[in-house]
XYZ file of C-alpha atoms in Angstrom:
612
model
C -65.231 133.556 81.827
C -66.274 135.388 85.234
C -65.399 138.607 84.995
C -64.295 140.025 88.636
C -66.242 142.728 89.799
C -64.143 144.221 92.392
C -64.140 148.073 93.629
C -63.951 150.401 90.949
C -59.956 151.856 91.295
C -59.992 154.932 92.728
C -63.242 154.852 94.274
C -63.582 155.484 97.329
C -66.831 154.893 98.784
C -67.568 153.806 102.514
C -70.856 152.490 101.404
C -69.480 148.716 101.804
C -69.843 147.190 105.434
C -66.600 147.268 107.473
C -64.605 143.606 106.859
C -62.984 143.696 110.864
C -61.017 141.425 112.719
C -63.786 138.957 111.852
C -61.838 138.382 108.869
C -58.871 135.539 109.359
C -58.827 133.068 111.146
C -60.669 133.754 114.949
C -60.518 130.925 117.613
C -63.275 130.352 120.097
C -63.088 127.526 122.935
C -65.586 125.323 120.900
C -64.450 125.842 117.388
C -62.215 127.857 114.818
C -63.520 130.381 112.371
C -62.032 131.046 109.250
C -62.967 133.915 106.797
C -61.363 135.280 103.509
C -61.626 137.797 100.917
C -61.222 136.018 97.765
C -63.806 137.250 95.421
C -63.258 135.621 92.162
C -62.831 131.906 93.305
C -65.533 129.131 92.616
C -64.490 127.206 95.425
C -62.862 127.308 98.402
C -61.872 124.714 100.913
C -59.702 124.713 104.350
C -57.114 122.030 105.239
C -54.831 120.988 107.122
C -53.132 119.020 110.512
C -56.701 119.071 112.390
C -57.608 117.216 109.274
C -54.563 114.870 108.504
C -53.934 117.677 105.685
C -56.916 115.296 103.115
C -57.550 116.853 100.427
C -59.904 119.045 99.464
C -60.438 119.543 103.353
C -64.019 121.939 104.487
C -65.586 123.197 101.707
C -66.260 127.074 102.671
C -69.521 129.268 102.025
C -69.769 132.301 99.921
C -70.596 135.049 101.782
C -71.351 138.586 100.210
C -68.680 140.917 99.316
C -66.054 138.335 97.759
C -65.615 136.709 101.553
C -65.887 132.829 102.406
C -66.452 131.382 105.915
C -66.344 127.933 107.388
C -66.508 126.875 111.578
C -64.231 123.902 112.300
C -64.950 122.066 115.677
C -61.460 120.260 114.877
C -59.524 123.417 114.262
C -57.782 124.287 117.371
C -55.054 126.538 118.084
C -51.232 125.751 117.261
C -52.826 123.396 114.524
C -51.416 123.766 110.996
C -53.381 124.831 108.089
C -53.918 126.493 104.276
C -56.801 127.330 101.530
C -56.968 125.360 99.205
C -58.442 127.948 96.154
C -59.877 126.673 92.453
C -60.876 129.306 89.938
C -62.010 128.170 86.312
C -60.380 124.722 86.945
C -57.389 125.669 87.923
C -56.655 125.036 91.851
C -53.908 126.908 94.032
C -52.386 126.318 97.837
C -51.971 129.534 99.693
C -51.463 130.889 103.052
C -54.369 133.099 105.074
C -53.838 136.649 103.953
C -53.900 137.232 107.685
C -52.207 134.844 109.452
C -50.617 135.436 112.381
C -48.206 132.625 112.619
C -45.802 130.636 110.311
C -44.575 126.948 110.783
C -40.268 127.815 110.365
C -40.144 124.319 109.162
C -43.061 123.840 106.363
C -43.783 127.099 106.095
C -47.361 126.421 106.632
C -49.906 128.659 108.797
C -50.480 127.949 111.919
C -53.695 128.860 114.209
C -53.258 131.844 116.562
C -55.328 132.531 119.305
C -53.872 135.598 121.353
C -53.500 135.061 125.422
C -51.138 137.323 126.263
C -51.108 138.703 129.664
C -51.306 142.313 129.928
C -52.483 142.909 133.192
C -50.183 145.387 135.100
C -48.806 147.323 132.097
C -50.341 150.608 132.525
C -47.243 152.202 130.399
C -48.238 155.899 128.757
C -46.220 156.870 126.230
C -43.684 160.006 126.241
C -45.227 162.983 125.073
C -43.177 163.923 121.472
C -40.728 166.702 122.859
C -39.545 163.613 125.277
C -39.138 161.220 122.973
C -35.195 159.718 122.489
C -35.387 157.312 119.736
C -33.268 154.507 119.473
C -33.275 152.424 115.720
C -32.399 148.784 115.928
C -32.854 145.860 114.548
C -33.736 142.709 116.142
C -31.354 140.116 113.911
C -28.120 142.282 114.733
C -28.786 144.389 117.768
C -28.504 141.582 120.549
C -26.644 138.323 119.419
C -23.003 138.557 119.781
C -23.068 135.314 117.853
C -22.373 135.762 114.012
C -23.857 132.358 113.129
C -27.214 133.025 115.158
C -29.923 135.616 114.349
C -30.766 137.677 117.425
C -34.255 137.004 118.859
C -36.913 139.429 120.574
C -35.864 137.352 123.861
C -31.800 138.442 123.167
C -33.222 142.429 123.033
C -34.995 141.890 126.377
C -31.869 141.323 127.885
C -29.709 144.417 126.733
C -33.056 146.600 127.176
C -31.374 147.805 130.825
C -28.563 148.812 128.592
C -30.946 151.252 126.801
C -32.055 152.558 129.881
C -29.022 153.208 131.571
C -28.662 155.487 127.862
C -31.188 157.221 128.476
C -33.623 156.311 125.576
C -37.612 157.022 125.580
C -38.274 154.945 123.141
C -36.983 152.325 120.270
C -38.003 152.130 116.829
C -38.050 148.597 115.400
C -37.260 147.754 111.863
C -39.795 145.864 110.413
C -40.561 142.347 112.606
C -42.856 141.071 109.586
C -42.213 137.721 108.326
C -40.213 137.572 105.419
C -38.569 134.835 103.028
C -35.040 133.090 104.579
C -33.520 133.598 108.097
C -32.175 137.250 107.503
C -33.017 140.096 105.721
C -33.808 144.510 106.943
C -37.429 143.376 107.198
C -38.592 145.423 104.370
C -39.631 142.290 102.225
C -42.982 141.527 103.764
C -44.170 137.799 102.827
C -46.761 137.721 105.242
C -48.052 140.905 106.777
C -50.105 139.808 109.860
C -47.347 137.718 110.728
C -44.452 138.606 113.173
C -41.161 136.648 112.390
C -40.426 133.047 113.709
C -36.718 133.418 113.770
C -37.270 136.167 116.013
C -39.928 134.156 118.034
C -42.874 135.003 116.530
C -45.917 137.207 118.358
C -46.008 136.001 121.698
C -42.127 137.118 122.000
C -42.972 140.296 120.340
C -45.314 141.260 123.066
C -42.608 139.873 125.606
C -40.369 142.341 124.692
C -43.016 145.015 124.483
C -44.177 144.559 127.740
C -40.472 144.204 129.196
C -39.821 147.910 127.221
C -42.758 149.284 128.924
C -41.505 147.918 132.055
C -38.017 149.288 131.738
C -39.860 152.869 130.495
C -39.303 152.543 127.072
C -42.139 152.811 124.123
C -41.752 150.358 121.737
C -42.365 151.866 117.764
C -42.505 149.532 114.820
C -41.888 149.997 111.533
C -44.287 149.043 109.071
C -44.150 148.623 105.145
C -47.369 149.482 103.086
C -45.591 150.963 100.273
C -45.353 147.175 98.880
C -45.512 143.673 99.451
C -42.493 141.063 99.070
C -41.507 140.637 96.446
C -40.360 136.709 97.265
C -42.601 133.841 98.591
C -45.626 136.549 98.127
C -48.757 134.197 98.692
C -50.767 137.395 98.198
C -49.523 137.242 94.246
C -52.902 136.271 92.108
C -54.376 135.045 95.542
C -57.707 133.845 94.292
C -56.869 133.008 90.647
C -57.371 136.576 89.129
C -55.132 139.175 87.847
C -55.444 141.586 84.307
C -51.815 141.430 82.547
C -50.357 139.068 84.422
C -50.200 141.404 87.216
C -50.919 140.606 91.429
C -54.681 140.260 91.286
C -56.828 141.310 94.099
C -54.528 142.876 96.614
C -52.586 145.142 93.892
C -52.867 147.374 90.994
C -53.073 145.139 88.095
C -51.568 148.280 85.529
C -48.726 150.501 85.909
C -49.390 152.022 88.998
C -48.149 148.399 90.772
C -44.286 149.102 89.874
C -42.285 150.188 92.940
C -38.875 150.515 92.465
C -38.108 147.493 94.765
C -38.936 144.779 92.629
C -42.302 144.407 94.882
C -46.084 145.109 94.035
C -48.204 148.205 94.856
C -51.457 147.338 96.940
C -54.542 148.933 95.282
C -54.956 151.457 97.719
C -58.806 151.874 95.303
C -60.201 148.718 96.720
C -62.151 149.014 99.902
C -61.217 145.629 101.082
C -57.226 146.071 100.402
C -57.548 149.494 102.378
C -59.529 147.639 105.283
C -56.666 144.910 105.219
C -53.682 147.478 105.982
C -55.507 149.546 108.077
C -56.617 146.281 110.109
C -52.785 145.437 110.079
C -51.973 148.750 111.782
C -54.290 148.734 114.716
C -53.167 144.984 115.163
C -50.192 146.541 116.283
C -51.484 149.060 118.658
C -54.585 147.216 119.881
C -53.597 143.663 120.319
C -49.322 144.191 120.772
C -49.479 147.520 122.335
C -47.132 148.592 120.277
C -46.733 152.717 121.313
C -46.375 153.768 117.834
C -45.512 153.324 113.877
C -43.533 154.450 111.355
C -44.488 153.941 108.030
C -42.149 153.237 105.205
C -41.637 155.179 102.234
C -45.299 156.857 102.174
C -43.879 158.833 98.979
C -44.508 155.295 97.475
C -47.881 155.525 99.123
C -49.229 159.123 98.327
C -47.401 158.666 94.979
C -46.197 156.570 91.899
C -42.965 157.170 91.632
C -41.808 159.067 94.883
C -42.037 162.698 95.701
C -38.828 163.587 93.486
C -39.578 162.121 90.562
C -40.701 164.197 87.150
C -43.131 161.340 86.164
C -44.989 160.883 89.479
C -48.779 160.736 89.343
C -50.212 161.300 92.711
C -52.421 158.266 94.896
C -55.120 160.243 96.312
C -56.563 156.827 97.888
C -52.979 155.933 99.060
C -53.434 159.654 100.681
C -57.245 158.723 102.229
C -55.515 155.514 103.466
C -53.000 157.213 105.863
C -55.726 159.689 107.190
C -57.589 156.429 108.076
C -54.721 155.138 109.831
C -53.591 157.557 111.458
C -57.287 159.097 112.570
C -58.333 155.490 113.760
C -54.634 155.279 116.016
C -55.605 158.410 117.741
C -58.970 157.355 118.199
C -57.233 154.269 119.887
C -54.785 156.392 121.997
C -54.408 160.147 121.522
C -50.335 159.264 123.062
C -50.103 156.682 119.713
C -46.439 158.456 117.929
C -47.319 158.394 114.145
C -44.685 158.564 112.021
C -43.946 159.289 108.146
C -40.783 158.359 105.808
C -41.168 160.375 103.213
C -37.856 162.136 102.793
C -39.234 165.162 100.619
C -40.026 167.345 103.686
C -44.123 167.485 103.233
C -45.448 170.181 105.238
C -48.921 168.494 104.914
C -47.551 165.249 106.280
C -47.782 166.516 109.594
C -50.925 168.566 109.036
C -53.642 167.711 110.910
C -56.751 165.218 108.974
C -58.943 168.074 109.369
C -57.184 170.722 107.298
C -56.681 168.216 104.675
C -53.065 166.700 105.959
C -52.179 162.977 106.322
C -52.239 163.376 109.795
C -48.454 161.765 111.088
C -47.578 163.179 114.410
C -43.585 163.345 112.957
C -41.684 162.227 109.617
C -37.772 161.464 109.447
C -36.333 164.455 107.850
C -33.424 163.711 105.256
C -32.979 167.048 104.970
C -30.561 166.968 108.268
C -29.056 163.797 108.024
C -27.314 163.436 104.815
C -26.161 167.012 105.074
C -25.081 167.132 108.350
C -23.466 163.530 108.024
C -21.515 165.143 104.888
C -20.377 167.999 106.204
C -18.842 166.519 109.451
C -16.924 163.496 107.270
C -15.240 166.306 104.797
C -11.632 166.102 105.181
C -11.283 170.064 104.437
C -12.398 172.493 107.294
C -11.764 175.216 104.613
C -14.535 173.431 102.860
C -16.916 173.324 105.925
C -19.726 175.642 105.756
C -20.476 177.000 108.876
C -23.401 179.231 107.215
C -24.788 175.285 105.917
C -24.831 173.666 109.510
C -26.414 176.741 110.708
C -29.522 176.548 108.735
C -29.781 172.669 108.972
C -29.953 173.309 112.916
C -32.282 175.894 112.824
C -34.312 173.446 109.943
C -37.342 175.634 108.308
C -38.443 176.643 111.957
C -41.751 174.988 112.346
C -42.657 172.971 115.179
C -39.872 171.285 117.080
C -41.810 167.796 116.903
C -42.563 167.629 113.579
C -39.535 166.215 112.286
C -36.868 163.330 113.392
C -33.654 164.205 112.959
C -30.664 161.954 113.021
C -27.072 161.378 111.382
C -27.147 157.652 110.843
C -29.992 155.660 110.098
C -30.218 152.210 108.529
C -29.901 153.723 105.512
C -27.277 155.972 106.220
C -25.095 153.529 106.559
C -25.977 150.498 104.759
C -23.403 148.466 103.736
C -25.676 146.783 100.633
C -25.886 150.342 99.389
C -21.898 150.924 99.802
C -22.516 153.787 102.494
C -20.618 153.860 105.359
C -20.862 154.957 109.393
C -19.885 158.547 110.130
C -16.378 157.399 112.045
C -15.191 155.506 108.936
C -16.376 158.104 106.780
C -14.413 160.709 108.974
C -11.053 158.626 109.432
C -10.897 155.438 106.746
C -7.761 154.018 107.660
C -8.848 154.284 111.728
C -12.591 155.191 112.389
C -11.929 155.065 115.955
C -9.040 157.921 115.876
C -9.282 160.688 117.891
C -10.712 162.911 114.628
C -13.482 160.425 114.447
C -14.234 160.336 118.020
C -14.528 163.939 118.166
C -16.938 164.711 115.609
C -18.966 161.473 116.369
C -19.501 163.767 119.419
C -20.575 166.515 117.220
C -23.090 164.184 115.695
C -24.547 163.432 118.324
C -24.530 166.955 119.768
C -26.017 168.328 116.713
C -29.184 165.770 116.962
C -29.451 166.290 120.840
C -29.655 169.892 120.853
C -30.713 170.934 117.268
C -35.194 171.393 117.467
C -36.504 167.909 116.560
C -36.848 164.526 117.762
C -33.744 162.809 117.819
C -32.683 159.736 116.919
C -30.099 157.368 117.014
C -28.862 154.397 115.074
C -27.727 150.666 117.301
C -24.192 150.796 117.979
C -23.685 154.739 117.251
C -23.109 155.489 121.055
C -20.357 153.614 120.826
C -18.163 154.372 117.236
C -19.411 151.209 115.939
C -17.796 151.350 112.028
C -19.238 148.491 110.382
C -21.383 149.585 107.767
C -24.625 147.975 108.575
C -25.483 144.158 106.972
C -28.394 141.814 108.314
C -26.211 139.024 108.727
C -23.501 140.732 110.875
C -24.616 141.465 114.607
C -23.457 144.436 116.375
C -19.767 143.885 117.747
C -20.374 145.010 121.241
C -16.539 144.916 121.792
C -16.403 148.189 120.695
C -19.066 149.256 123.453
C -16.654 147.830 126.312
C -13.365 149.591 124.887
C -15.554 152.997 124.292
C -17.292 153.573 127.450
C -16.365 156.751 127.507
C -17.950 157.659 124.432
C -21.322 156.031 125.210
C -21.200 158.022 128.640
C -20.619 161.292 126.448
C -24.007 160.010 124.485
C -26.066 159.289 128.100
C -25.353 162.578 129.125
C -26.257 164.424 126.034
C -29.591 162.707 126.729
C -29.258 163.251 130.111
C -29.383 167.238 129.516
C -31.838 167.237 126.137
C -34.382 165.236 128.938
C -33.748 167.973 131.310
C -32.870 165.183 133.603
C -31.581 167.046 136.492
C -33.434 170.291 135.881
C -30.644 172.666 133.869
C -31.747 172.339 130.266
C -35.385 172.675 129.645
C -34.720 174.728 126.597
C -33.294 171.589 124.782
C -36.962 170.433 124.254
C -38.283 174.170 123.888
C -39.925 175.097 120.736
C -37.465 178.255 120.580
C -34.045 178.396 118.453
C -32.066 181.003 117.447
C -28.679 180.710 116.038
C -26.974 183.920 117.165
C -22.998 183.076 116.047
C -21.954 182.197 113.269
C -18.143 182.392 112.224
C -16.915 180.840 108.962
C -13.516 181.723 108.660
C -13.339 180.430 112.606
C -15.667 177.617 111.407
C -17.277 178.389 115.102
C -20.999 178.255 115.715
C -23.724 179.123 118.609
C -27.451 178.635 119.131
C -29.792 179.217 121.902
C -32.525 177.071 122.885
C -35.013 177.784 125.254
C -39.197 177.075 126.323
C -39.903 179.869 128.121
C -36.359 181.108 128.739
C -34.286 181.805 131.925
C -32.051 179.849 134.445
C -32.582 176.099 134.132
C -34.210 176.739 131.229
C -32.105 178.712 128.204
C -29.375 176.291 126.997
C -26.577 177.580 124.771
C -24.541 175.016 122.421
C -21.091 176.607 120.820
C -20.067 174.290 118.503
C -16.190 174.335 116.717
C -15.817 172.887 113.291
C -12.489 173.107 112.985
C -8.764 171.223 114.051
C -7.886 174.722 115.716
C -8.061 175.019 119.711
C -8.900 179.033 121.267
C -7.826 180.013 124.230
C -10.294 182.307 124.758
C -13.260 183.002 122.060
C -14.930 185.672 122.802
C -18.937 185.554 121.834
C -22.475 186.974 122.993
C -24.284 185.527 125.008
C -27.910 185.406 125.679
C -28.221 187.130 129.268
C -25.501 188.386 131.977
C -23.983 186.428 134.447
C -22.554 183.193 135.574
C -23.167 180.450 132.305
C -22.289 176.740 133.850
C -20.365 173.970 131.505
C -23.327 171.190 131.522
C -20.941 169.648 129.186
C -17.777 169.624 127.661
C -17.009 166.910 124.480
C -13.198 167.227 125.457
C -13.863 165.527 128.788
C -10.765 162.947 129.440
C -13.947 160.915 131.007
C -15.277 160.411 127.360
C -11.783 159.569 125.782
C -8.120 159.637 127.146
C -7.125 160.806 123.768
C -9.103 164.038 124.424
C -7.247 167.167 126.212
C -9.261 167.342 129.468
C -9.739 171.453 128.392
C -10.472 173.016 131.690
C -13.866 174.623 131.593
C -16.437 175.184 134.561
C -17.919 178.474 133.403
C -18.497 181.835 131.227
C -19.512 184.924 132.583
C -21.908 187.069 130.692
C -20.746 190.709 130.975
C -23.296 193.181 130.565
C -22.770 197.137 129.093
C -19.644 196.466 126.853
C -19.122 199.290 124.178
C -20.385 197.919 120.736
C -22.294 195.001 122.295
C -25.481 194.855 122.424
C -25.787 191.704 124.132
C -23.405 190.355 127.254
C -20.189 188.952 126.450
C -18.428 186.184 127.272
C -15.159 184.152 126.697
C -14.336 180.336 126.720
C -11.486 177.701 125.421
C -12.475 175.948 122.278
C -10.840 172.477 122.314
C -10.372 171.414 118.348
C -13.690 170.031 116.791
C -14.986 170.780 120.461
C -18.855 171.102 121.924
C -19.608 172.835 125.043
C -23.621 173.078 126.327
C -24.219 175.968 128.900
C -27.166 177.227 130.814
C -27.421 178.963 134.356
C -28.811 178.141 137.176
């Protein structure tokens, strides 16, 4: 028996020669190339419709380094084809690693050769502090049609919807193929392949080019924490594996257990390394895709996440994100890189060259869960104003370094029994007055709190549903709550600095200077450099009681304009229209040190001042 002689785990030595995008299957006007890494097979042949699929089809040449080549004169492109791989005897039918197409109907590859037209799209991406990220998923998002799955051409058409909200950018859940019609996308089958049900690469890069067009960045989410675990042709690809395990691509011991059922790559070979860091820069260099966020790197960096007693730390998994990330900056400095960890790693976000993983931003749990749990308590007794405070203020590093949101896909998936914020609020009617307000709240406290904020499809306008792959987005909701969406465009409208008012909103400056638990009423300051148009002040009540006048300090003197008012009878006619226009900052009162000022607190209200 052969024994395989693959990388040594754990090493990792650049010694080897770089695989490239020579590796898969390439497509010149005379002839098709194919290449693959399978290093322990003893023969390998390619087959398939540009050879009436006979068996054993082109025998292919061992090449150094575990790879096999053949040119085909007969391969063209949009032809169908497979290895055909025999080890010891025993012969398998698998799928290119790389890919880039799937037959929806056999299931077979099919021959890519990329002509997209990209001439005119001179898009730059926002710069982090003006980034307004918008989560969706392609399946759900567009179709209004329960029996249909939504398609990349479906989200071109509501993408002057996302405009008109005011969004930067939109972060895709993963548009990988993966086994059946539906599924979140996290279930990779074929990683170099974009979904046919959503209409596969070329209508990928249709809907990236229309984003850019509309002047939105397009970010995708990517899964290199694991592969499949279904209909994984990457499983024992070329015959090998050591206790039954995956073989080539994954750790053949117990560093391959994830805890989704799915295999760990082996982050210690060179090759399997090359193969996901090829699969990023597809992205960016072929899709022009503005960005990526990687799943669950804890899984990456780590054995068994970042919480667990028993994790053993990756140190390859960590080299493997440096490479990434370094070689997407060397692309585009603008590329947005970011992490999923959820434990709130400092050295996520540390630059490569003072030892960090090098991720521009990373979601930050930290906020969300707490936030969303706080704001869905029944009890404003039991709301802790002291708690909101500090999850505002978050451990006061850089604004940019962390997302913050209150719903994710997570948040409020209805697979893991966890429900939107509105139905969490109000059960028996999420779209009640109660919920509407703090859904305003929400969103107030991720528009104006230091970070990057984000949003969740269908938030902006009380959607309740918790969220399912196989139910699309019931835009009815968006026509009877208007209101409420308009009350999200102009929160983004002001943390944009749109019109000029609000600078401080992106500013890397935060101080919380009121907080009042027994009147569950808070205040914060944001500001760049600070001054009219620039320092923004958000007061914030957490409570069912109304003030007539609440009397607070404010930053400076003077005349401190409502930018906006969450009570607005524009946002909701079951809201009380409070009258406010504006607070004046008196200077020189006995026993303040600071100006003070009065306003009217509507119940669970949110008013955003600044001057002019």
């Amino acid at each position: 028996m052969r024994t395989p002689t693959p990388e040594a785990p754990g090493s990792l030595s650049s010694s080897l020669p770089t695989l490239g995008s020579a590796v898969g299957t390439v497509v010149h006007d005379d002839r098709t190339d194919f290449r693959v890494w399978a290093p322990n097979a003893d023969e390998i042949h390619v087959f398939g419709s540009f050879n009436g699929w006979e068996e054993p089809g082109l025998p292919m040449v061992r090449e150094d380094n575990g790879l096999w080549s053949v040119a085909s004169p007969e391969a063209k492109e949009g032809d169908t084809y497979k290895f055909r791989l025999t080890r010891e005897g025993e012969t398998t039918v698998k799928n290119d690693p790389r890919v880039r197409q799937i037959d929806p109907e056999t299931g077979d590859g099919v021959i890519y050769r990329d002509r997209f037209d990209w001439s005119g799209d001179d898009f730059e991406t926002p710069l982090l502090h003006d980034i307004v990220l918008y989560e969706l998923h392609a399946g759900t998002f567009a179709t209004e049609d329960p029996g249909r799955v939504g398609t990349f051409d479906d989200l071109i058409a509501r993408l002057p919807y996302l405009h008109d909200l005011g969004v930067t950018a939109i972060e895709l859940m993963p548009p990988t193929e993966f086994p059946g019609e539906t599924s979140w996308g996290y279930n990779p089958s074929h990683p170099f392949a974009v979904e046919g049900d959503y209409g596969g690469p070329d209508a990928l890069k249709r809907l990236i080019r229309s984003a850019h067009d509309q002047g939105i960045a397009v970010i995708l989410d990517v899964v290199y924490n694991h592969f499949g675990p279904d209909m994984l042709e990457l499983w024992q690809f070329d015959g090998w594996s050591e206790n039954g395990m995956g073989g080539i691509y994954f750790y053949n011991d117990w560093r391959a257990e994830t805890p989704w059922g799915a295999t760990r790559p082996d982050y210690g070979r060179h090759q399997v390394r090359q193969y996901i860091r090829d699969n990023a820069l597809m992205w960016i260099e072929e899709f022009h895709a503005d960005g990526l966020r990687l799943d669950a790197v804890s899984y990456i960096r780590t054995t068994k996440g970042h919480d667990h007693r028993e994790t053993v730390d990756l140190p390859e998994g960590w080299q493997l994100m440096q490479w990434i990330n370094k070689d997407m900056k060397l692309h585009s400095p603008r590329t947005i890189s970011i992490a999923e960890d959820l434990g709130c790693n400092d050295a996520l976000t540390t630059w490569i060259e003072d030892g960090g993983a090098g991720f521009d931003t990373q979601w930050d749990a930290s906020f969300s869960y707490p936030v969303k749990a706080i704001l869905e308590s029944p009890s404003d007794d039991a709301r802790d104003v002291a708690a909101l405070a500090a999850l505002v203020l978050g451990a006061g590093k850089d604004a940019c370094r962390r997302v913050i949101y209150s719903e994710s896909h997570d948040e409020v998936s209805a697979s893991m029994e966890r429900k939107r914020l509105v139905a969490g609020v109000d059960p028996e009617n999420p779209e009640s007055v109660w919920a509407q307000r703090r859904a305003l709240q929400a969103a107030a406290l991720v528009f104006t709190s230091p970070g990057i904020p984000m949003i969740f499809q269908g938030q902006e306008f009380l959607a309740d549903e918790s969220f399912d792959d196989r139910a699309p987005l019931d835009w009815e909701k968006g026509k009877r709550h208007g209101g409420i969406r308009r009350a999200f465009r102009d929160l983004i409208r002001l943390r944009r600095n749109l019109d000029g008012r609000t600078r401080g909103l992106a500013g890397q400056r935060t101080e919380m200077f009121h907080r009042d638990n027994h009147g569950k009423v808070l205040a914060w300051h944001r500001w760049w450099h600070g001054g009219p148009g620039d320092s923004t002040v958000i007061i914030m009540n957490g409570s069912a009681r109304s003030y007539d006048f609440y009397e607070l300090r404010l930053p400076a003197a003077g005349e401190w304009k409502i930018r906006f008012n969450a009570d607005w009878k524009g946002y909701s006619r079951e809201f009380e229209d409070t009258e406010l226009v504006s607070v004046e900052g008196r200077e020189g009162e006995v026993g303040h040190p600071a100006p003070v000022g009065g306003l009217k607190l509507p119940p669970y209200g949110v008013v955003i001042l600044s001057q002019d």
